[in-house]
Tab-separated table of N, CA and C in Angstrom:
chain	number	residue	atom	x	y	z
A	1122	MET	N	3.248	14.109	1.919
A	1122	MET	CA	3.856	13.173	0.995
A	1122	MET	C	4.646	12.120	1.759
A	1123	PHE	N	4.287	10.889	1.551
A	1123	PHE	CA	5.007	9.778	2.176
A	1123	PHE	C	6.061	9.290	1.214
A	1124	GLN	N	7.277	9.108	1.698
A	1124	GLN	CA	8.357	8.604	0.867
A	1124	GLN	C	9.322	7.807	1.714
A	1125	GLY	N	10.104	6.993	1.055
A	1125	GLY	CA	11.113	6.219	1.741
A	1125	GLY	C	10.649	4.786	1.974
A	1126	ALA	N	11.625	3.916	2.208
A	1126	ALA	CA	11.377	2.507	2.454
A	1126	ALA	C	11.743	2.174	3.889
A	1127	SER	N	10.943	1.319	4.498
A	1127	SER	CA	11.199	0.830	5.850
A	1127	SER	C	11.080	-0.669	5.856
A	1128	ALA	N	12.139	-1.357	6.323
A	1128	ALA	CA	12.086	-2.804	6.515
A	1128	ALA	C	11.520	-3.051	7.914
A	1129	LEU	N	10.402	-3.772	7.958
A	1129	LEU	CA	9.683	-3.998	9.206
A	1129	LEU	C	9.306	-5.461	9.350
A	1130	ASN	N	8.789	-5.791	10.523
A	1130	ASN	CA	8.273	-7.139	10.779
A	1130	ASN	C	6.837	-7.049	11.247
A	1131	LEU	N	5.991	-7.933	10.737
A	1131	LEU	CA	4.650	-8.067	11.284
A	1131	LEU	C	4.781	-8.866	12.567
A	1132	ASP	N	3.974	-8.540	13.562
A	1132	ASP	CA	4.026	-9.360	14.788
A	1132	ASP	C	3.172	-10.616	14.595
A	1133	GLY	N	3.106	-11.433	15.609
A	1133	GLY	CA	2.419	-12.714	15.520
A	1133	GLY	C	0.932	-12.610	15.214
A	1134	LYS	N	0.349	-11.433	15.485
A	1134	LYS	CA	-1.078	-11.232	15.203
A	1134	LYS	C	-1.324	-10.539	13.858
A	1135	GLY	N	-0.227	-10.272	13.132
A	1135	GLY	CA	-0.367	-9.603	11.833
A	1135	GLY	C	-0.431	-8.102	11.913
A	1136	ARG	N	0.076	-7.533	13.007
A	1136	ARG	CA	0.071	-6.085	13.146
A	1136	ARG	C	1.359	-5.473	12.615
A	1137	LEU	N	1.212	-4.321	12.015
A	1137	LEU	CA	2.334	-3.575	11.444
A	1137	LEU	C	2.538	-2.329	12.292
A	1138	SER	N	3.743	-2.132	12.771
A	1138	SER	CA	4.058	-0.936	13.529
A	1138	SER	C	4.500	0.157	12.539
A	1139	ILE	N	3.705	1.223	12.448
A	1139	ILE	CA	4.004	2.316	11.520
A	1139	ILE	C	5.246	3.056	12.032
A	1140	PRO	N	6.232	3.262	11.177
A	1140	PRO	CA	7.440	3.990	11.622
A	1140	PRO	C	7.073	5.387	12.129
A	1141	THR	N	7.800	5.819	13.154
A	1141	THR	CA	7.494	7.110	13.781
A	1141	THR	C	7.496	8.259	12.797
A	1142	ARG	N	8.369	8.211	11.790
A	1142	ARG	CA	8.434	9.337	10.823
A	1142	ARG	C	7.149	9.474	10.032
A	1143	HIS	N	6.316	8.434	9.951
A	1143	HIS	CA	5.030	8.497	9.267
A	1143	HIS	C	3.852	8.531	10.220
A	1144	ARG	N	4.063	8.052	11.417
A	1144	ARG	CA	2.977	7.935	12.398
A	1144	ARG	C	2.328	9.268	12.694
A	1145	ASP	N	3.151	10.295	12.955
A	1145	ASP	CA	2.597	11.612	13.305
A	1145	ASP	C	1.778	12.185	12.143
A	1146	ALA	N	2.248	11.985	10.924
A	1146	ALA	CA	1.511	12.478	9.752
A	1146	ALA	C	0.162	11.753	9.628
A	1147	LEU	N	0.147	10.454	9.855
A	1147	LEU	CA	-1.106	9.710	9.765
A	1147	LEU	C	-2.080	10.121	10.860
A	1148	ILE	N	-1.568	10.436	12.029
A	1148	ILE	CA	-2.426	10.884	13.103
A	1148	ILE	C	-2.988	12.265	12.797
A	1149	SER	N	-2.145	13.185	12.346
A	1149	SER	CA	-2.637	14.540	12.064
A	1149	SER	C	-3.517	14.587	10.806
A	1150	GLN	N	-3.159	13.810	9.801
A	1150	GLN	CA	-3.886	13.847	8.533
A	1150	GLN	C	-5.177	13.043	8.576
A	1151	ALA	N	-5.165	11.942	9.313
A	1151	ALA	CA	-6.327	11.016	9.229
A	1151	ALA	C	-6.753	10.486	10.595
A	1152	GLN	N	-6.305	11.129	11.685
A	1152	GLN	CA	-6.630	10.692	13.036
A	1152	GLN	C	-6.303	9.206	13.242
A	1153	GLY	N	-5.268	8.722	12.564
A	1153	GLY	CA	-4.871	7.335	12.707
A	1153	GLY	C	-5.741	6.334	11.981
A	1154	GLN	N	-6.657	6.833	11.167
A	1154	GLN	CA	-7.552	5.939	10.414
A	1154	GLN	C	-6.971	5.675	9.039
A	1155	VAL	N	-6.821	4.408	8.691
A	1155	VAL	CA	-6.277	4.040	7.393
A	1155	VAL	C	-7.153	2.975	6.738
A	1156	THR	N	-6.978	2.840	5.441
A	1156	THR	CA	-7.660	1.819	4.673
A	1156	THR	C	-6.612	1.018	3.930
A	1157	ILE	N	-6.742	-0.300	3.975
A	1157	ILE	CA	-5.795	-1.196	3.336
A	1157	ILE	C	-6.540	-2.001	2.287
A	1158	THR	N	-5.963	-2.112	1.087
A	1158	THR	CA	-6.586	-2.906	0.034
A	1158	THR	C	-5.510	-3.526	-0.843
A	1159	LYS	N	-5.936	-4.379	-1.751
A	1159	LYS	CA	-5.009	-5.045	-2.670
A	1159	LYS	C	-4.525	-4.116	-3.768
A	1160	HIS	N	-3.309	-4.369	-4.213
A	1160	HIS	CA	-2.718	-3.714	-5.374
A	1160	HIS	C	-2.526	-4.794	-6.429
A	1161	PRO	N	-2.753	-4.517	-7.690
A	1161	PRO	CA	-2.631	-5.540	-8.726
A	1161	PRO	C	-1.213	-6.079	-8.952
A	1162	HIS	N	-0.204	-5.437	-8.370
A	1162	HIS	CA	1.163	-5.919	-8.556
A	1162	HIS	C	1.610	-6.877	-7.474
A	1163	GLY	N	0.700	-7.251	-6.587
A	1163	GLY	CA	1.039	-8.266	-5.580
A	1163	GLY	C	1.467	-7.702	-4.244
A	1164	CYS	N	1.044	-6.505	-3.932
A	1164	CYS	CA	1.295	-5.918	-2.633
A	1164	CYS	C	-0.014	-5.347	-2.105
A	1165	LEU	N	0.059	-4.693	-0.956
A	1165	LEU	CA	-1.118	-4.005	-0.420
A	1165	LEU	C	-0.875	-2.489	-0.501
A	1166	MET	N	-1.964	-1.745	-0.593
A	1166	MET	CA	-1.890	-0.295	-0.507
A	1166	MET	C	-2.494	0.111	0.819
A	1167	LEU	N	-1.834	1.026	1.495
A	1167	LEU	CA	-2.302	1.555	2.766
A	1167	LEU	C	-2.490	3.049	2.607
A	1168	PHE	N	-3.731	3.498	2.733
A	1168	PHE	CA	-4.090	4.912	2.540
A	1168	PHE	C	-4.485	5.565	3.838
A	1169	PRO	N	-4.088	6.828	4.076
A	1169	PRO	CA	-4.783	7.593	5.109
A	1169	PRO	C	-6.248	7.695	4.660
A	1170	ARG	N	-7.184	7.651	5.589
A	1170	ARG	CA	-8.588	7.584	5.228
A	1170	ARG	C	-8.998	8.697	4.262
A	1171	SER	N	-8.528	9.920	4.445
A	1171	SER	CA	-8.916	11.010	3.564
A	1171	SER	C	-8.464	10.753	2.128
A	1172	GLU	N	-7.267	10.206	1.940
A	1172	GLU	CA	-6.784	9.875	0.608
A	1172	GLU	C	-7.540	8.694	0.039
A	1173	TRP	N	-7.903	7.713	0.882
A	1173	TRP	CA	-8.672	6.574	0.441
A	1173	TRP	C	-10.017	7.036	-0.133
A	1174	LEU	N	-10.675	7.960	0.523
A	1174	LEU	CA	-11.973	8.424	0.046
A	1174	LEU	C	-11.877	9.020	-1.348
A	1175	LEU	N	-10.810	9.760	-1.611
A	1175	LEU	CA	-10.593	10.312	-2.969
A	1175	LEU	C	-10.342	9.200	-3.972
A	1176	PHE	N	-9.502	8.245	-3.616
A	1176	PHE	CA	-9.193	7.113	-4.494
A	1176	PHE	C	-10.451	6.281	-4.746
A	1177	ARG	N	-11.210	6.017	-3.689
A	1177	ARG	CA	-12.439	5.235	-3.796
A	1177	ARG	C	-13.441	5.909	-4.758
A	1178	ASP	N	-13.543	7.211	-4.656
A	1178	ASP	CA	-14.466	7.940	-5.558
A	1178	ASP	C	-14.019	7.815	-7.012
A	1179	ARG	N	-12.703	7.909	-7.250
A	1179	ARG	CA	-12.189	7.776	-8.621
A	1179	ARG	C	-12.472	6.364	-9.156
A	1180	ILE	N	-12.231	5.350	-8.350
A	1180	ILE	CA	-12.485	3.966	-8.775
A	1180	ILE	C	-13.981	3.748	-9.011
A	1181	GLY	N	-14.796	4.305	-8.145
A	1181	GLY	CA	-16.245	4.141	-8.278
A	1181	GLY	C	-16.799	4.723	-9.572
A	1182	GLN	N	-16.117	5.679	-10.166
A	1182	GLN	CA	-16.579	6.298	-11.408
A	1182	GLN	C	-16.162	5.557	-12.666
A	1183	LEU	N	-15.380	4.497	-12.509
A	1183	LEU	CA	-14.947	3.752	-13.690
A	1183	LEU	C	-16.128	3.049	-14.355
A	1184	PRO	N	-16.062	2.824	-15.660
A	1184	PRO	CA	-17.182	2.185	-16.375
A	1184	PRO	C	-17.280	0.690	-16.036
A	1185	MET	N	-18.372	0.066	-16.471
A	1185	MET	CA	-18.615	-1.343	-16.211
A	1185	MET	C	-17.501	-2.232	-16.751
A	1186	SER	N	-16.806	-1.793	-17.780
A	1186	SER	CA	-15.718	-2.597	-18.345
A	1186	SER	C	-14.580	-2.779	-17.318
A	1187	ALA	N	-14.570	-1.981	-16.266
A	1187	ALA	CA	-13.542	-2.094	-15.226
A	1187	ALA	C	-14.121	-2.717	-13.933
A	1188	GLN	N	-15.270	-3.395	-14.041
A	1188	GLN	CA	-15.931	-3.904	-12.858
A	1188	GLN	C	-15.032	-4.832	-12.016
A	1189	TRP	N	-14.235	-5.674	-12.652
A	1189	TRP	CA	-13.379	-6.562	-11.863
A	1189	TRP	C	-12.344	-5.770	-11.103
A	1190	TRP	N	-11.824	-4.713	-11.688
A	1190	TRP	CA	-10.838	-3.895	-10.964
A	1190	TRP	C	-11.510	-3.165	-9.805
A	1191	LYS	N	-12.755	-2.753	-9.970
A	1191	LYS	CA	-13.485	-2.168	-8.862
A	1191	LYS	C	-13.602	-3.172	-7.723
A	1192	ARG	N	-13.900	-4.419	-8.091
A	1192	ARG	CA	-14.011	-5.458	-7.069
A	1192	ARG	C	-12.689	-5.665	-6.338
A	1193	ILE	N	-11.602	-5.664	-7.088
A	1193	ILE	CA	-10.289	-5.879	-6.471
A	1193	ILE	C	-9.968	-4.760	-5.503
A	1194	PHE	N	-10.141	-3.521	-5.911
A	1194	PHE	CA	-9.802	-2.395	-5.045
A	1194	PHE	C	-10.821	-2.177	-3.935
A	1195	LEU	N	-12.082	-2.059	-4.303
A	1195	LEU	CA	-13.111	-1.705	-3.329
A	1195	LEU	C	-13.579	-2.893	-2.511
A	1196	GLY	N	-13.729	-4.033	-3.153
A	1196	GLY	CA	-14.244	-5.221	-2.479
A	1196	GLY	C	-13.297	-5.784	-1.451
A	1197	ASN	N	-12.015	-5.472	-1.545
A	1197	ASN	CA	-11.020	-5.985	-0.615
A	1197	ASN	C	-10.567	-4.927	0.385
A	1198	ALA	N	-11.120	-3.742	0.324
A	1198	ALA	CA	-10.701	-2.652	1.206
A	1198	ALA	C	-11.169	-2.892	2.639
A	1199	MET	N	-10.270	-2.646	3.574
A	1199	MET	CA	-10.603	-2.783	4.995
A	1199	MET	C	-10.150	-1.530	5.736
A	1200	ASP	N	-11.070	-0.946	6.496
A	1200	ASP	CA	-10.764	0.219	7.307
A	1200	ASP	C	-10.204	-0.260	8.626
A	1201	VAL	N	-9.093	0.331	9.048
A	1201	VAL	CA	-8.491	-0.002	10.330
A	1201	VAL	C	-8.028	1.280	11.023
A	1202	ASP	N	-7.903	1.191	12.323
A	1202	ASP	CA	-7.426	2.323	13.106
A	1202	ASP	C	-6.084	1.961	13.734
A	1203	MET	N	-5.165	2.911	13.780
A	1203	MET	CA	-3.914	2.707	14.488
A	1203	MET	C	-4.240	2.596	15.972
A	1204	ASP	N	-3.537	1.688	16.656
A	1204	ASP	CA	-3.730	1.597	18.096
A	1204	ASP	C	-2.854	2.625	18.795
A	1205	GLY	N	-2.869	2.642	20.092
A	1205	GLY	CA	-2.156	3.629	20.868
A	1205	GLY	C	-0.641	3.591	20.700
A	1206	THR	N	-0.117	2.464	20.208
A	1206	THR	CA	1.331	2.362	19.984
A	1206	THR	C	1.702	2.504	18.515
A	1207	GLY	N	0.731	2.897	17.660
A	1207	GLY	CA	1.046	3.147	16.243
A	1207	GLY	C	1.033	1.909	15.372
A	1208	ARG	N	0.319	0.874	15.810
A	1208	ARG	CA	0.212	-0.349	14.996
A	1208	ARG	C	-1.133	-0.432	14.294
A	1209	VAL	N	-1.118	-1.056	13.115
A	1209	VAL	CA	-2.364	-1.361	12.406
A	1209	VAL	C	-2.410	-2.871	12.148
A	1210	LEU	N	-3.606	-3.420	12.270
A	1210	LEU	CA	-3.795	-4.839	12.014
A	1210	LEU	C	-4.042	-5.032	10.533
A	1211	VAL	N	-3.218	-5.878	9.919
A	1211	VAL	CA	-3.417	-6.256	8.499
A	1211	VAL	C	-4.209	-7.553	8.546
A	1212	ALA	N	-5.430	-7.500	8.020
A	1212	ALA	CA	-6.340	-8.635	8.087
A	1212	ALA	C	-5.740	-9.903	7.474
A	1213	PRO	N	-6.045	-11.051	8.046
A	1213	PRO	CA	-5.506	-12.316	7.500
A	1213	PRO	C	-5.791	-12.517	6.027
A	1214	GLU	N	-6.972	-12.114	5.578
A	1214	GLU	CA	-7.324	-12.261	4.158
A	1214	GLU	C	-6.392	-11.476	3.262
A	1215	LEU	N	-6.055	-10.279	3.684
A	1215	LEU	CA	-5.151	-9.453	2.873
A	1215	LEU	C	-3.727	-9.964	2.952
A	1216	ARG	N	-3.291	-10.399	4.141
A	1216	ARG	CA	-1.940	-10.967	4.268
A	1216	ARG	C	-1.793	-12.195	3.375
A	1217	GLN	N	-2.808	-13.038	3.394
A	1217	GLN	CA	-2.755	-14.265	2.590
A	1217	GLN	C	-2.773	-13.948	1.096
A	1218	ALA	N	-3.543	-12.944	0.683
A	1218	ALA	CA	-3.670	-12.615	-0.732
A	1218	ALA	C	-2.352	-12.223	-1.367
A	1219	VAL	N	-1.457	-11.606	-0.573
A	1219	VAL	CA	-0.173	-11.153	-1.138
A	1219	VAL	C	1.018	-11.837	-0.461
A	1220	ALA	N	0.740	-12.935	0.231
A	1220	ALA	CA	1.778	-13.751	0.865
A	1220	ALA	C	2.662	-12.988	1.828
A	1221	LEU	N	2.028	-12.133	2.667
A	1221	LEU	CA	2.782	-11.441	3.707
A	1221	LEU	C	2.962	-12.399	4.874
A	1222	ASP	N	4.189	-12.533	5.307
A	1222	ASP	CA	4.431	-13.426	6.440
A	1222	ASP	C	4.945	-12.603	7.603
A	1223	LYS	N	6.238	-12.402	7.683
A	1223	LYS	CA	6.800	-11.650	8.803
A	1223	LYS	C	7.579	-10.446	8.311
A	1224	GLU	N	8.570	-10.678	7.459
A	1224	GLU	CA	9.420	-9.571	6.985
A	1224	GLU	C	8.730	-8.842	5.838
A	1225	VAL	N	8.559	-7.512	6.017
A	1225	VAL	CA	7.854	-6.703	5.025
A	1225	VAL	C	8.645	-5.430	4.731
A	1226	ILE	N	8.294	-4.804	3.624
A	1226	ILE	CA	8.819	-3.504	3.245
A	1226	ILE	C	7.635	-2.546	3.120
A	1227	LEU	N	7.710	-1.415	3.787
A	1227	LEU	CA	6.694	-0.381	3.674
A	1227	LEU	C	7.301	0.752	2.868
A	1228	LEU	N	6.699	1.051	1.710
A	1228	LEU	CA	7.207	2.073	0.814
A	1228	LEU	C	6.258	3.282	0.802
A	1229	GLY	N	6.812	4.473	1.058
A	1229	GLY	CA	6.032	5.686	0.897
A	1229	GLY	C	5.919	6.034	-0.573
A	1230	MET	N	4.677	6.165	-1.055
A	1230	MET	CA	4.434	6.395	-2.476
A	1230	MET	C	3.686	7.697	-2.739
A	1231	GLY	N	4.004	8.711	-1.938
A	1231	GLY	CA	3.318	9.998	-2.125
A	1231	GLY	C	2.139	10.102	-1.193
A	1232	ASN	N	0.948	9.820	-1.700
A	1232	ASN	CA	-0.248	9.972	-0.896
A	1232	ASN	C	-0.678	8.677	-0.206
A	1233	HIS	N	0.077	7.597	-0.403
A	1233	HIS	CA	-0.242	6.309	0.219
A	1233	HIS	C	1.041	5.493	0.382
A	1234	PHE	N	0.894	4.306	0.937
A	1234	PHE	CA	2.000	3.370	1.101
A	1234	PHE	C	1.736	2.102	0.330
A	1235	GLU	N	2.804	1.417	-0.030
A	1235	GLU	CA	2.701	0.048	-0.511
A	1235	GLU	C	3.334	-0.838	0.561
A	1236	LEU	N	2.719	-1.978	0.813
A	1236	LEU	CA	3.230	-2.938	1.798
A	1236	LEU	C	3.519	-4.228	1.062
A	1237	TRP	N	4.798	-4.599	1.042
A	1237	TRP	CA	5.286	-5.745	0.268
A	1237	TRP	C	5.861	-6.818	1.183
A	1238	ASP	N	5.732	-8.055	0.797
A	1238	ASP	CA	6.549	-9.121	1.360
A	1238	ASP	C	7.980	-8.791	0.958
A	1239	LYS	N	8.913	-8.838	1.903
A	1239	LYS	CA	10.288	-8.400	1.631
A	1239	LYS	C	10.942	-9.162	0.475
A	1240	ALA	N	10.847	-10.472	0.481
A	1240	ALA	CA	11.495	-11.277	-0.569
A	1240	ALA	C	10.859	-10.982	-1.934
A	1241	THR	N	9.541	-10.824	-1.972
A	1241	THR	CA	8.848	-10.521	-3.228
A	1241	THR	C	9.297	-9.167	-3.773
A	1242	TYR	N	9.351	-8.171	-2.875
A	1242	TYR	CA	9.760	-6.843	-3.299
A	1242	TYR	C	11.197	-6.866	-3.863
A	1243	GLU	N	12.081	-7.515	-3.132
A	1243	GLU	CA	13.485	-7.556	-3.573
A	1243	GLU	C	13.622	-8.244	-4.939
A	1244	ALA	N	12.828	-9.288	-5.169
A	1244	ALA	CA	12.873	-9.987	-6.464
A	1244	ALA	C	12.370	-9.091	-7.586
A	1245	HIS	N	11.262	-8.383	-7.341
A	1245	HIS	CA	10.719	-7.482	-8.362
A	1245	HIS	C	11.673	-6.310	-8.629
A	1246	GLU	N	12.261	-5.775	-7.579
A	1246	GLU	CA	13.193	-4.647	-7.735
A	1246	GLU	C	14.408	-5.093	-8.535
A	1247	ALA	N	14.966	-6.262	-8.242
A	1247	ALA	CA	16.129	-6.748	-8.978
A	1247	ALA	C	15.806	-6.938	-10.450
A	1248	GLN	N	14.602	-7.460	-10.711
A	1248	GLN	CA	14.165	-7.662	-12.095
A	1248	GLN	C	14.031	-6.323	-12.810
A	1249	ALA	N	13.467	-5.350	-12.135
A	1249	ALA	CA	13.291	-4.015	-12.731
A	1249	ALA	C	14.644	-3.358	-13.019
A	1250	MET	N	15.602	-3.557	-12.129
A	1250	MET	CA	16.918	-2.958	-12.308
A	1250	MET	C	17.674	-3.585	-13.470
A	1251	GLN	N	17.348	-4.805	-13.825
A	1251	GLN	CA	18.005	-5.481	-14.949
A	1251	GLN	C	17.379	-5.098	-16.293
A	1252	ALA	N	16.135	-4.650	-16.269
A	1252	ALA	CA	15.433	-4.275	-17.506
A	1252	ALA	C	15.841	-2.872	-17.917
A	1253	PRO	N	15.686	-2.562	-19.205
A	1253	PRO	CA	15.963	-1.179	-19.632
A	1253	PRO	C	14.964	-0.215	-18.986
A	1254	MET	N	15.402	1.019	-18.812
A	1254	MET	CA	14.513	2.034	-18.253
A	1254	MET	C	13.353	2.257	-19.201
A	1255	PRO	N	12.157	2.483	-18.656
A	1255	PRO	CA	11.006	2.792	-19.512
A	1255	PRO	C	11.241	4.057	-20.348
A	1256	ASP	N	10.592	4.132	-21.482
A	1256	ASP	CA	10.761	5.285	-22.379
A	1256	ASP	C	10.473	6.617	-21.727
A	1257	VAL	N	9.573	6.653	-20.766
A	1257	VAL	CA	9.229	7.919	-20.126
A	1257	VAL	C	10.421	8.560	-19.439
A	1258	PHE	N	11.497	7.793	-19.199
A	1258	PHE	CA	12.700	8.335	-18.583
A	1258	PHE	C	13.743	8.780	-19.603
A	1259	GLN	N	13.435	8.678	-20.895
A	1259	GLN	CA	14.399	9.025	-21.939
A	1259	GLN	C	14.951	10.427	-21.773
A	1260	ASP	N	14.094	11.385	-21.497
A	1260	ASP	CA	14.525	12.763	-21.399
A	1260	ASP	C	14.550	13.260	-19.957
A	1261	PHE	N	14.533	12.360	-19.030
A	1261	PHE	CA	14.525	12.718	-17.622
A	1261	PHE	C	15.965	12.950	-17.163
A	1262	ALA	N	16.203	14.069	-16.539
A	1262	ALA	CA	17.560	14.406	-16.045
A	1262	ALA	C	17.668	13.979	-14.574
A	1263	PHE	N	18.767	13.283	-14.263
A	1263	PHE	CA	19.005	12.856	-12.881
A	1263	PHE	C	20.002	13.765	-12.246
């Protein structure tokens, strides 16, 4: 399970250095192989390859009415390998699609990560914090 937020910087070539606390898990779980694709909320999803294969199969089973969503998830997916120093290259097409520049936030979301432009994430988070909690939290105990 991946969890927690990390404020990071992409280097000049668009590489992301995976934090050490997640690097070992990605190496043991997926031999450093990850898949990156678009998320409909304006960020990227980064999956260990084994988790990506499960997600890909679920998406592939969706009906024709979801064809555009299949294109978004599957058609934009890129397989990458971590290099010897724990970096992954985020393709220019994916960086451009979600306006990733330099400062990013990597969020552990259980079986995958979300990669956000820092300013975009902070704006969305502030907006969410101002809105009422969703109904699903009505009976949730903190």
